[in-house]
Short mmCIF file of C-alpha atoms and ligand atoms in Angstrom, two decimals:
data_model
loop_
_atom_site.label_atom_id
_atom_site.label_comp_id
_atom_site.label_asym_id
_atom_site.label_seq_id
_atom_site.Cartn_x
_atom_site.Cartn_y
_atom_site.Cartn_z
CA UNK A 19 49.27 -22.42 7.50
CA UNK A 20 46.30 -24.64 8.37
CA UNK A 21 45.64 -27.85 6.57
CA UNK A 22 43.25 -27.45 3.67
CA UNK A 23 39.73 -28.62 4.49
CA UNK A 24 36.91 -29.12 1.98
CA UNK A 25 34.21 -28.23 4.53
CA UNK A 26 35.94 -24.97 5.34
CA UNK A 27 36.18 -24.16 1.65
CA UNK A 28 32.43 -24.61 1.31
CA UNK A 29 31.83 -22.12 4.12
CA UNK A 30 34.22 -19.71 2.44
CA UNK A 31 32.40 -20.06 -0.88
CA UNK A 32 29.04 -19.33 0.78
CA UNK A 33 30.52 -16.32 2.58
CA UNK A 34 32.01 -15.07 -0.68
CA UNK A 35 28.55 -15.29 -2.27
CA UNK A 36 27.00 -13.32 0.61
CA UNK A 37 29.65 -10.61 0.48
CA UNK A 38 29.25 -10.40 -3.29
CA UNK A 39 25.48 -9.93 -3.07
CA UNK A 40 25.85 -7.23 -0.43
CA UNK A 41 28.36 -5.47 -2.67
CA UNK A 42 26.02 -5.82 -5.66
CA UNK A 43 22.97 -4.58 -3.76
CA UNK A 44 24.90 -1.64 -2.34
CA UNK A 45 26.12 -0.51 -5.73
CA UNK A 46 22.64 -0.98 -7.21
CA UNK A 47 20.93 1.08 -4.50
CA UNK A 48 23.57 3.78 -4.61
CA UNK A 49 23.32 4.31 -8.38
CA UNK A 50 19.52 4.08 -8.22
CA UNK A 51 19.38 6.71 -5.50
CA UNK A 52 21.27 9.07 -7.80
CA UNK A 53 19.33 8.16 -10.96
CA UNK A 54 15.79 6.99 -10.22
CA UNK A 55 14.51 5.48 -6.94
CA UNK A 56 12.21 3.06 -8.73
CA UNK A 57 15.16 1.71 -10.74
CA UNK A 58 16.79 0.10 -7.71
CA UNK A 59 17.19 -3.62 -8.46
CA UNK A 60 15.26 -4.47 -5.29
CA UNK A 61 12.41 -2.08 -6.09
CA UNK A 62 12.24 -3.23 -9.71
CA UNK A 63 12.22 -6.95 -8.95
CA UNK A 64 9.93 -6.49 -5.91
CA UNK A 65 7.53 -4.36 -7.95
CA UNK A 66 7.60 -6.92 -10.74
CA UNK A 67 6.86 -9.68 -8.23
CA UNK A 68 3.88 -7.70 -6.88
CA UNK A 69 2.53 -7.29 -10.41
CA UNK A 70 2.85 -10.96 -11.38
CA UNK A 71 1.94 -12.45 -8.00
CA UNK A 72 -1.36 -14.36 -8.12
CA UNK A 73 -4.23 -12.58 -6.39
CA UNK A 74 -4.42 -15.11 -3.56
CA UNK A 75 -0.80 -14.37 -2.65
CA UNK A 76 -1.48 -10.64 -2.49
CA UNK A 77 -4.66 -11.15 -0.50
CA UNK A 78 -2.76 -13.38 1.90
CA UNK A 79 0.05 -10.83 2.25
CA UNK A 80 -2.40 -8.04 3.08
CA UNK A 81 -4.29 -10.31 5.46
CA UNK A 82 -1.14 -11.45 7.26
CA UNK A 83 0.85 -8.22 7.28
CA UNK A 84 -1.74 -5.48 6.60
CA UNK A 85 0.02 -2.22 5.85
CA UNK A 86 3.34 -3.95 6.71
CA UNK A 87 3.02 -6.02 3.52
CA UNK A 88 5.86 -4.19 1.78
CA UNK A 89 8.27 -4.54 4.69
CA UNK A 90 7.43 -8.25 4.73
CA UNK A 91 8.12 -8.56 1.01
CA UNK A 92 11.48 -6.74 1.31
CA UNK A 93 12.50 -8.96 4.25
CA UNK A 94 11.57 -12.09 2.31
CA UNK A 95 13.47 -10.83 -0.73
CA UNK A 96 16.56 -10.12 1.39
CA UNK A 97 16.40 -13.66 2.81
CA UNK A 98 15.98 -15.22 -0.64
CA UNK A 99 18.80 -13.06 -2.02
CA UNK A 100 21.05 -14.19 0.84
CA UNK A 101 20.28 -17.87 0.26
CA UNK A 102 20.67 -17.55 -3.51
CA UNK A 103 23.99 -15.77 -3.04
CA UNK A 104 25.32 -18.48 -0.74
CA UNK A 105 24.20 -21.05 -3.31
CA UNK A 106 25.92 -19.05 -6.07
CA UNK A 107 29.14 -19.18 -4.05
CA UNK A 108 28.92 -22.96 -3.74
CA UNK A 109 28.08 -23.37 -7.41
CA UNK A 110 31.07 -21.24 -8.31
CA UNK A 111 33.17 -23.63 -6.24
CA UNK A 112 31.78 -26.78 -7.81
CA UNK A 113 30.79 -25.69 -11.34
CA UNK A 114 32.68 -22.53 -12.19
CA UNK A 115 31.40 -20.16 -13.64
CA UNK A 116 27.77 -21.01 -12.75
CA UNK A 117 27.89 -18.77 -9.64
CA UNK A 118 29.09 -15.69 -11.50
CA UNK A 119 26.60 -16.45 -14.27
CA UNK A 120 23.78 -16.30 -11.70
CA UNK A 121 24.82 -12.77 -10.73
CA UNK A 122 24.99 -11.68 -14.36
CA UNK A 123 21.60 -13.25 -15.09
CA UNK A 124 19.94 -11.57 -12.10
CA UNK A 125 21.39 -8.25 -13.20
CA UNK A 126 19.88 -8.70 -16.64
CA UNK A 127 16.48 -9.72 -15.19
CA UNK A 128 16.52 -6.63 -12.93
CA UNK A 129 17.44 -4.39 -15.87
CA UNK A 130 14.64 -5.75 -18.05
CA UNK A 131 12.03 -5.46 -15.27
CA UNK A 132 13.19 -1.96 -14.33
CA UNK A 133 13.00 -0.85 -17.97
CA UNK A 134 9.56 -2.35 -18.50
CA UNK A 135 8.22 -0.81 -15.28
CA UNK A 136 9.79 2.63 -15.64
CA UNK A 137 7.94 5.51 -17.22
CA UNK A 138 10.42 6.15 -19.98
CA UNK A 139 13.35 6.43 -17.58
CA UNK A 140 16.21 5.99 -20.05
CA UNK A 141 18.73 4.80 -17.46
CA UNK A 142 16.42 2.50 -15.48
CA UNK A 143 18.48 -0.54 -16.56
CA UNK A 144 21.79 0.83 -15.32
CA UNK A 145 21.64 0.10 -11.55
CA UNK A 146 20.75 -3.56 -12.14
CA UNK A 147 23.42 -4.10 -14.79
CA UNK A 148 26.03 -2.49 -12.54
CA UNK A 149 24.86 -4.58 -9.60
CA UNK A 150 24.99 -7.82 -11.60
CA UNK A 151 28.47 -7.08 -12.94
CA UNK A 152 29.75 -5.96 -9.53
CA UNK A 153 28.40 -9.13 -7.92
CA UNK A 154 29.98 -11.36 -10.55
CA UNK A 155 33.38 -9.68 -10.30
CA UNK A 156 33.31 -9.65 -6.49
CA UNK A 157 32.47 -13.36 -6.43
CA UNK A 158 35.34 -14.15 -8.86
CA UNK A 159 37.84 -12.15 -6.84
CA UNK A 160 36.76 -13.61 -3.49
CA UNK A 161 36.63 -17.19 -4.76
CA UNK A 162 40.24 -16.88 -5.88
CA UNK A 163 41.06 -16.28 -2.24
CA UNK A 164 38.69 -18.96 -0.92
CA UNK A 165 40.35 -21.83 -2.76
CA UNK A 166 43.93 -23.08 -2.62
CA UNK A 167 46.44 -21.57 -5.02
CA UNK A 168 47.16 -23.77 -8.05
CA UNK A 169 50.89 -23.84 -7.29
CA UNK A 170 50.37 -25.05 -3.69
CA UNK A 171 47.14 -27.09 -3.63
CA UNK A 172 47.93 -28.80 -0.32
CA UNK A 173 48.43 -25.59 1.65
CA UNK A 174 44.92 -24.23 1.20
CA UNK A 175 44.12 -20.53 0.83
CA UNK A 176 45.52 -17.78 2.98
CA UNK A 177 42.87 -17.60 5.68
CA UNK A 178 43.64 -14.07 6.78
CA UNK A 179 43.70 -12.73 3.25
CA UNK A 180 40.32 -14.28 2.52
CA UNK A 181 38.78 -12.77 5.66
CA UNK A 182 40.14 -9.31 4.91
CA UNK A 183 38.95 -9.31 1.31
CA UNK A 184 35.51 -10.73 2.11
CA UNK A 185 35.01 -8.44 5.08
CA UNK A 186 36.04 -5.41 3.05
CA UNK A 187 33.70 -6.31 0.19
CA UNK A 188 30.76 -6.83 2.55
CA UNK A 189 31.53 -3.62 4.44
CA UNK A 190 31.75 -1.62 1.21
CA UNK A 191 28.43 -3.05 0.09
CA UNK A 192 26.75 -2.29 3.41
CA UNK A 193 28.14 1.25 3.39
CA UNK A 194 26.85 1.82 -0.15
CA UNK A 195 23.42 0.51 0.91
CA UNK A 196 23.27 2.89 3.86
CA UNK A 197 24.67 5.80 1.88
CA UNK A 198 22.31 5.16 -1.02
CA UNK A 199 19.30 5.25 1.27
CA UNK A 200 20.57 8.34 3.08
CA UNK A 201 21.16 10.09 -0.24
CA UNK A 202 17.64 9.26 -1.31
CA UNK A 203 16.26 10.57 1.97
CA UNK A 204 18.16 13.86 1.80
CA UNK A 205 17.57 14.55 -1.88
CA UNK A 206 13.81 14.33 -1.29
CA UNK A 207 13.03 17.02 -3.80
CA UNK A 208 9.37 16.13 -3.99
CA UNK A 209 9.00 16.18 -0.20
CA UNK A 210 10.43 19.70 -0.32
CA UNK A 211 8.08 20.65 -3.15
CA UNK A 212 5.18 19.37 -1.04
CA UNK A 213 6.33 21.40 1.95
CA UNK A 214 6.29 24.54 -0.22
CA UNK A 215 2.71 23.99 -1.40
CA UNK A 216 0.13 26.46 -0.07
CA UNK A 217 -3.33 25.13 -0.72
CA UNK A 218 -6.08 27.68 -1.36
CA UNK A 219 -9.06 27.82 0.97
CA UNK A 220 -12.10 25.86 -0.08
CA UNK A 221 -14.73 27.76 -2.05
CA UNK A 222 -17.27 25.36 -0.59
CA UNK A 223 -16.10 24.53 2.93
CA UNK A 224 -17.21 21.42 4.77
CA UNK A 225 -19.48 22.12 7.74
CA UNK A 226 -17.68 21.93 11.08
CA UNK A 227 -17.50 18.42 12.52
CA UNK A 228 -20.33 18.27 15.10
CA UNK A 229 -18.93 18.13 18.61
CA UNK A 230 -21.19 15.17 19.33
CA UNK A 231 -19.53 13.16 16.52
CA UNK A 232 -16.55 12.43 18.76
CA UNK A 233 -17.42 10.40 21.84
CA UNK A 234 -13.86 10.69 23.12
CA UNK A 235 -13.73 7.16 24.50
CA UNK A 236 -10.23 5.83 25.10
CA UNK A 237 -9.37 3.09 22.62
CA UNK A 238 -12.09 4.14 20.17
CA UNK A 239 -10.87 5.26 16.73
CA UNK A 240 -11.11 9.06 16.41
CA UNK A 241 -13.80 10.16 13.99
CA UNK A 242 -11.21 12.01 11.87
CA UNK A 243 -8.13 9.85 11.26
CA UNK A 244 -4.84 11.79 11.53
CA UNK A 245 -2.79 11.54 8.33
CA UNK A 246 0.04 9.72 10.09
CA UNK A 247 -2.34 6.99 11.25
CA UNK A 248 -4.25 6.64 7.99
CA UNK A 249 -3.96 3.14 6.53
CA UNK A 250 -1.90 2.83 3.37
CA UNK A 251 -2.57 0.20 0.72
CA UNK A 252 -1.07 0.22 -2.76
CA UNK A 253 1.10 -1.77 -5.13
CA UNK A 254 3.95 0.77 -5.10
CA UNK A 255 7.04 -0.63 -3.38
CA UNK A 256 8.70 2.78 -3.69
CA UNK A 257 6.38 5.76 -3.18
CA UNK A 258 6.08 7.53 -6.55
CA UNK A 259 7.77 10.95 -6.49
CA UNK A 260 5.62 13.31 -8.51
CA UNK A 261 6.45 17.00 -8.35
CA UNK A 262 3.28 19.09 -8.44
CA UNK A 263 4.97 21.43 -10.94
CA UNK A 264 5.37 18.55 -13.41
CA UNK A 265 1.93 17.07 -12.78
CA UNK A 266 -0.90 17.19 -15.25
CA UNK A 267 -4.11 15.27 -15.75
CA UNK A 268 -5.45 14.26 -19.13
CA UNK A 269 -9.17 13.59 -19.53
CA UNK A 270 -9.82 11.71 -22.76
CA UNK A 271 -11.69 8.80 -24.36
CA UNK A 272 -15.42 9.06 -25.00
CA UNK A 273 -15.53 12.83 -24.55
CA UNK A 274 -16.41 15.77 -26.77
CA UNK A 275 -13.05 17.40 -26.19
CA UNK A 276 -9.95 16.34 -24.29
CA UNK A 277 -9.11 18.36 -21.21
CA UNK A 278 -5.60 18.73 -19.84
CA UNK A 279 -5.29 20.20 -16.37
CA UNK A 280 -2.06 21.40 -14.76
CA UNK A 281 -1.44 21.82 -11.04
CA UNK A 282 -1.74 25.62 -11.18
CA UNK A 283 -4.94 25.39 -13.20
CA UNK A 284 -6.38 22.89 -10.73
CA UNK A 285 -5.60 25.08 -7.71
CA UNK A 286 -7.21 28.07 -9.44
CA UNK A 287 -10.55 26.23 -9.73
CA UNK A 288 -13.22 26.52 -7.02
CA UNK A 289 -12.32 23.74 -4.61
CA UNK A 290 -14.65 21.87 -2.32
CA UNK A 291 -14.03 20.31 1.05
CA UNK A 292 -15.71 17.10 2.15
CA UNK A 293 -15.39 14.51 4.92
CA UNK A 294 -15.21 11.08 3.33
CA UNK A 295 -14.40 7.67 4.83
CA UNK A 296 -12.12 5.60 2.62
CA UNK A 297 -12.17 1.81 2.98
CA UNK A 298 -10.12 -0.99 1.48
CA UNK A 299 -11.88 -4.02 0.05
CA UNK A 300 -9.20 -6.16 1.73
CA UNK A 301 -10.34 -5.01 5.17
CA UNK A 302 -11.44 -8.03 7.20
CA UNK A 303 -14.34 -7.91 9.65
CA UNK A 304 -13.06 -5.92 12.63
CA UNK A 305 -10.01 -4.77 10.64
CA UNK A 306 -8.41 -1.35 10.40
CA UNK A 307 -7.94 -0.76 6.65
CA UNK A 308 -10.37 2.15 6.88
CA UNK A 309 -9.97 5.82 7.73
CA UNK A 310 -11.81 9.10 7.58
CA UNK A 311 -10.36 12.41 6.41
CA UNK A 312 -11.35 15.92 5.39
CA UNK A 313 -10.48 16.07 1.69
CA UNK A 314 -10.04 19.21 -0.42
CA UNK A 315 -10.47 18.89 -4.17
CA UNK A 316 -12.24 19.73 -7.36
CA UNK A 317 -15.49 17.86 -8.05
CA UNK A 318 -14.84 15.23 -10.73
CA UNK A 319 -18.41 15.88 -11.92
CA UNK A 320 -17.45 19.41 -12.99
CA UNK A 321 -14.31 18.23 -14.76
CA UNK A 322 -16.24 15.58 -16.72
CA UNK A 323 -18.87 18.16 -17.60
CA UNK A 324 -16.13 20.36 -19.08
CA UNK A 325 -14.96 17.43 -21.23
CA UNK A 326 -18.48 16.49 -22.28
CA UNK A 327 -19.10 12.78 -21.67
CA UNK A 328 -20.65 10.53 -24.35
CA UNK A 329 -24.02 9.03 -23.40
CA UNK A 330 -22.62 5.61 -24.39
CA UNK A 331 -19.95 5.65 -21.70
CA UNK A 332 -20.46 3.89 -18.34
CA UNK A 333 -17.01 3.87 -16.74
CA UNK A 334 -13.96 6.03 -16.06
CA UNK A 335 -10.59 4.31 -16.08
CA UNK A 336 -8.19 6.31 -13.93
CA UNK A 337 -4.45 5.73 -14.30
CA UNK A 338 -1.69 6.43 -11.82
CA UNK A 339 1.84 7.51 -12.69
CA UNK A 340 2.95 4.04 -11.50
CA UNK A 341 0.64 2.21 -13.92
CA UNK A 342 -2.06 1.28 -11.39
CA UNK A 343 -5.58 1.64 -12.79
CA UNK A 344 -9.09 1.74 -11.33
CA UNK A 345 -12.41 1.45 -13.12
CA UNK A 346 -15.11 3.64 -11.57
CA UNK A 347 -18.77 3.48 -12.58
CA UNK A 348 -19.46 6.73 -14.41
CA UNK A 349 -22.57 7.51 -12.38
CA UNK A 350 -20.54 7.64 -9.15
CA UNK A 351 -18.49 10.44 -10.71
CA UNK A 352 -21.36 12.38 -12.26
CA UNK A 353 -24.17 12.13 -9.67
CA UNK A 354 -24.47 14.60 -6.81
CA UNK A 355 -22.00 12.91 -4.46
CA UNK A 356 -18.71 14.59 -3.56
CA UNK A 357 -16.34 12.64 -5.81
CA UNK A 358 -13.15 14.67 -5.69
CA UNK A 359 -9.93 15.14 -7.57
CA UNK A 360 -8.29 15.67 -4.20
CA UNK A 361 -5.23 17.80 -3.39
CA UNK A 362 -5.66 18.16 0.37
CA UNK A 363 -6.07 15.75 3.28
CA UNK A 364 -6.92 17.05 6.74
CA UNK A 365 -5.67 20.56 6.00
CA UNK A 366 -2.39 19.58 4.33
CA UNK A 367 -1.31 18.72 0.82
CA UNK A 368 -1.73 14.97 0.32
CA UNK A 369 1.11 13.07 2.00
CA UNK A 370 3.35 11.43 -0.64
CA UNK A 371 2.18 7.95 0.34
CA UNK A 372 -1.45 9.02 -0.02
CA UNK A 373 -1.08 10.26 -3.58
CA UNK A 374 0.68 13.65 -3.70
CA UNK A 375 -0.01 15.77 -5.60
CA UNK A 376 -3.45 14.56 -6.75
CA UNK A 377 -5.69 11.53 -6.17
CA UNK A 378 -9.29 10.48 -6.56
CA UNK A 379 -11.69 10.05 -3.63
CA UNK A 380 -15.18 8.69 -4.27
CA UNK A 381 -17.73 8.32 -1.44
CA UNK A 382 -19.30 4.87 -1.23
CA UNK A 383 -16.83 2.81 -3.27
CA UNK A 384 -13.89 0.70 -2.11
CA UNK A 385 -10.49 2.19 -2.93
CA UNK A 386 -9.57 -0.40 -5.56
CA UNK A 387 -12.30 0.86 -7.93
CA UNK A 388 -12.04 4.55 -7.15
CA UNK A 389 -9.24 6.05 -5.08
CA UNK A 390 -6.37 6.22 -7.59
CA UNK A 391 -3.35 7.96 -6.05
CA UNK A 392 -0.80 9.93 -8.12
CA UNK A 393 -3.52 10.09 -10.77
CA UNK A 394 -2.52 11.36 -14.22
CA UNK A 395 -5.22 10.17 -16.58
CA UNK A 396 -8.98 9.76 -16.73
CA UNK A 397 -10.24 7.79 -19.69
CA UNK A 398 -13.97 7.87 -20.21
CA UNK A 399 -14.86 4.42 -21.53
CA UNK A 400 -17.09 1.37 -20.99
CA UNK A 401 -16.89 -1.66 -18.70
CA UNK A 402 -17.09 -3.92 -21.76
CA UNK A 403 -14.06 -2.23 -23.33
CA UNK A 404 -11.52 -1.94 -20.52
CA UNK A 405 -10.66 -3.43 -17.15
CA UNK A 406 -8.47 -2.22 -14.31
CA UNK A 407 -5.64 -3.49 -12.10
CA UNK A 408 -7.72 -5.43 -9.54
CA UNK A 409 -10.81 -6.12 -11.62
CA UNK A 410 -8.67 -7.96 -14.15
CA UNK A 411 -7.38 -10.05 -11.24
CA UNK A 412 -10.74 -11.44 -10.20
CA UNK A 413 -12.11 -8.70 -7.93
CA UNK A 414 -15.64 -7.58 -8.52
CA UNK A 415 -16.26 -5.02 -11.26
CA UNK A 416 -18.37 -2.72 -9.07
CA UNK A 417 -17.18 -2.08 -5.55
CA UNK A 418 -19.83 -0.52 -3.33
CA UNK A 419 -18.73 -0.49 0.31
CA UNK A 420 -20.72 -2.94 2.42
CA UNK A 421 -22.65 -2.07 5.59
CA UNK A 422 -20.22 -2.86 8.42
CA UNK A 423 -19.55 -2.26 12.08
CA UNK A 424 -16.68 -2.97 14.41
CA UNK A 425 -16.01 -3.13 18.15
CA UNK A 426 -12.98 -1.08 19.26
CA UNK A 427 -13.62 -1.08 23.02
CA UNK A 428 -12.95 -3.40 24.76
CA UNK A 429 -10.25 -4.92 22.53
CA UNK A 430 -10.69 -8.55 21.57
CA UNK A 431 -8.99 -10.86 24.04
CA UNK A 432 -8.41 -8.19 26.70
CA UNK A 433 -9.18 -8.41 30.40
CA UNK A 434 -11.93 -6.10 31.58
CA UNK A 435 -12.50 -4.94 35.14
CA UNK A 436 -15.86 -6.03 36.56
CA UNK A 437 -18.43 -3.29 37.10
CA UNK A 438 -19.58 -0.38 35.03
CA UNK A 439 -17.86 -0.38 31.68
CA UNK A 440 -18.50 0.62 28.05
CA UNK A 441 -18.63 -1.10 24.69
CA UNK A 442 -17.88 1.17 21.74
CA UNK A 443 -17.00 1.02 18.08
CA UNK A 444 -17.49 2.34 14.57
CA UNK A 445 -20.12 1.67 11.90
CA UNK A 446 -20.22 2.66 8.23
CA UNK A 447 -22.19 2.42 5.04
CA UNK A 448 -20.72 5.21 2.94
CA UNK A 449 -23.10 7.20 0.81
CA UNK A 450 -26.07 5.35 2.28
CA UNK A 451 -25.81 6.16 5.98
CA UNK A 452 -26.01 4.30 9.29
CA UNK A 453 -29.26 4.36 11.21
CA UNK A 454 -28.24 2.40 14.29
CA UNK A 455 -26.05 -0.25 15.86
CA UNK A 456 -27.12 -3.19 17.98
CA UNK A 457 -25.00 -5.15 20.42
CA UNK A 458 -25.55 -8.49 22.08
CA UNK A 459 -23.64 -10.25 24.80
CA UNK A 460 -23.30 -14.03 25.03
CA UNK A 461 -25.94 -14.52 22.35
CA UNK A 462 -28.62 -12.67 24.41
CA UNK A 463 -31.10 -10.04 23.24
CA UNK A 464 -29.91 -7.30 20.87
CA UNK A 465 -29.60 -3.92 22.57
CA UNK A 466 -29.56 -0.67 20.69
CA UNK A 467 -26.32 1.28 21.14
CA UNK A 468 -26.18 5.06 21.31
CA UNK A 469 -25.10 6.45 17.95
CA UNK A 470 -22.85 9.52 17.97
CA UNK A 471 -23.75 12.37 15.59
CA UNK A 472 -22.76 11.37 12.07
CA UNK A 473 -20.65 13.89 10.16
CA UNK A 474 -22.51 12.81 7.03
CA UNK A 475 -23.73 9.70 5.24
CA UNK A 476 -20.30 9.53 3.57
CA UNK A 477 -18.46 9.00 6.85
CA UNK A 478 -18.28 6.37 9.51
CA UNK A 479 -19.96 6.98 12.84
CA UNK A 480 -19.01 6.12 16.41
CA UNK A 481 -21.34 4.24 18.76
CA UNK A 482 -21.29 3.19 22.40
CA UNK A 483 -23.25 1.19 24.92
CA UNK A 484 -22.88 1.23 28.72
CA UNK A 485 -22.15 -2.24 30.05
CA UNK A 486 -22.15 -3.67 33.54
CA UNK A 487 -19.44 -6.27 33.14
CA UNK A 488 -19.96 -9.40 35.21
CA UNK A 489 -17.15 -11.76 36.17
CA UNK A 490 -16.47 -14.50 33.63
CA UNK A 491 -15.75 -14.73 29.93
CA UNK A 492 -18.07 -13.01 27.50
CA UNK A 493 -18.68 -12.88 23.79
CA UNK A 494 -19.70 -9.49 22.38
CA UNK A 495 -21.18 -9.02 18.90
CA UNK A 496 -22.40 -5.99 16.98
CA UNK A 497 -24.38 -5.34 13.83
CA UNK A 498 -25.26 -2.14 12.04
CA UNK A 499 -28.59 -0.99 10.65
CA UNK A 500 -28.60 1.02 7.47
CA UNK A 501 -30.65 4.09 6.62
CA UNK A 502 -32.16 2.09 3.74
CA UNK A 503 -33.55 -0.55 6.11
CA UNK A 504 -30.79 -3.13 5.67
CA UNK A 505 -29.49 -5.08 8.69
CA UNK A 506 -25.81 -6.07 8.55
CA UNK A 507 -25.72 -9.72 7.54
CA UNK A 508 -24.39 -12.43 9.85
CA UNK A 509 -23.30 -14.55 6.87
CA UNK A 510 -19.52 -14.33 6.82
CA UNK A 511 -17.63 -13.68 3.58
CA UNK A 512 -13.89 -13.18 2.95
CA UNK A 513 -12.63 -9.92 1.35
CA UNK A 514 -12.46 -11.41 -2.18
CA UNK A 515 -14.14 -10.66 -4.49
CA UNK A 516 -16.25 -7.75 -3.22
CA UNK A 517 -15.49 -7.09 0.47
CA UNK A 518 -15.69 -8.97 3.78
CA UNK A 519 -18.98 -9.31 5.63
CA UNK A 520 -20.34 -10.85 8.82
CA UNK A 521 -20.61 -9.70 12.42
CA UNK A 522 -17.61 -8.57 14.41
CA UNK A 523 -17.39 -10.86 17.42
CA UNK A 524 -14.94 -10.46 20.30
CA UNK A 525 -14.21 -12.33 23.50
CA UNK A 526 -13.16 -10.77 26.79
CA UNK A 527 -12.49 -11.96 30.31
CA UNK A 528 -14.02 -9.93 33.14
CA UNK A 529 -12.41 -10.20 36.56
N1 MTE B 25 -1.68 4.41 -7.63
C1 MTE B 25 -2.39 3.62 -6.80
N2 MTE B 25 -3.51 4.10 -6.24
C2 MTE B 25 -4.24 3.33 -5.41
C3 MTE B 25 -3.84 2.01 -5.13
C4 MTE B 25 -2.65 1.52 -5.74
O1 MTE B 25 -2.25 0.37 -5.55
N3 MTE B 25 -1.96 2.36 -6.55
N4 MTE B 25 -4.59 1.24 -4.26
C5 MTE B 25 -5.99 1.61 -4.06
C6 MTE B 25 -6.56 0.93 -2.92
S1 MTE B 25 -6.79 -0.74 -3.08
C7 MTE B 25 -6.95 1.59 -1.79
S2 MTE B 25 -7.82 0.79 -0.59
C8 MTE B 25 -6.66 3.02 -1.61
C9 MTE B 25 -5.94 3.26 -0.30
O2 MTE B 25 -5.63 4.61 -0.16
P1 MTE B 25 -4.66 5.07 1.01
O3 MTE B 25 -3.40 4.29 0.88
O4 MTE B 25 -4.48 6.53 0.86
O5 MTE B 25 -5.39 4.74 2.30
O6 MTE B 25 -5.85 3.53 -2.65
C10 MTE B 25 -6.20 3.10 -3.93
N5 MTE B 25 -5.38 3.83 -4.86
MO1 MO B 26 -7.81 -1.48 -1.24
#
């Protein structure tokens, strides 16, 4: 047997902590996958962190990671969990039972957060409590084997025994993690329910997309964004699983009579199809948190008319199954625009991540004040009586989408071959309309680009300009002109509080 070494014991304690946390996480995920996906300790604590994080942290996360913000959060949480677990191992070595107490405490925190965040899920606390207890017990058991036996303190622990026990614990945990995620993926009842949905044809179909709306330039965003490429932004760490058969929408508040709508009732109503470009207020100048789809849904205007809206009301607070809320100016839901209670996206039921079974889509407003996914409630109210998820976190109360344009071709920073070339991009000012786009090179004169056919004022539009590229480095800028006479401002502004602005400017090298 090797001589007992304090340094080696510290490594063993840290390893015991890591194995214990893997074991705990595995058990937590496995039970959550069988009970409720949102009750997984990771999802509960991550979701809680998203809710309590200050706005600047969320803005930064979206700016840095875009739609990868959730993967970034999970990676960071895994790293922190690993470090905390190693620390718990060391603390158990030096100040027993502080390490095991940390596991128990984290389990309790997870259970409380999961319970608070769950929609009446009676067992939401269970995965976290099991995980905390499993972690504490695993740490106890492994630490016994990491430290010398009381009867032979000079000999040190049995090295082989420690390795076998720790390895087995970690392997069990990893297997449970993998199995838990597989189980969740194969259960997928809501994905199956979605696959079985047959949407009715639209009573009012959208006109065909004009052939001249799509310039077909390589590298230019297509005028209709395929569902798989559509940006996704939301606060839901785990995509809510709402079966259409269980879905209903309640319209209440300042109305003459409450209306409750089930999925079957909704599909039986005359549905309308409309091409609408959705944009996120967090989109930076030149960014890609914007997409255009053909939506199928019931006009919100008709639904509100059925409920009878009080003349005192000026806002509709929509609520998602996951607790997210948006406050939409009433007039945007009652005027003649195509605000939809949408069930279809580009000819399919809504993808789960985009709000299956039902979401709101409102032309002209950023998503945070309008596009509630997994929507279950519309409360007719007033701006001075209620506020919503983002507006209570400092974002502007009204969220009209700003006049914007972007250069897609050539890509910023790319090399361009000298000679005849093309500059192309997108421009948008939803529910107002784009009248033109101008481009200038190296600060020279503005030149009018050719505008593709717009699908409608509610959608973005492609533009292009032939360019004879001369050797050297060049700066290219664009600005859009609005149907209402506005010229896109050069004054830059960050996304908060009401959307980014300024000209998109790129630099390329021609050789
Ligand atoms: N339930 C729920 N709906 C939501 C959000 C959310 O966080 N939760 N985010 C909103 C925001 S900020 C935007 S920009 C759009 C994005 O819709 P998409 O993910 O389908 O592109 O959804 C909106 N609807
Ligand atoms: Mo957004």
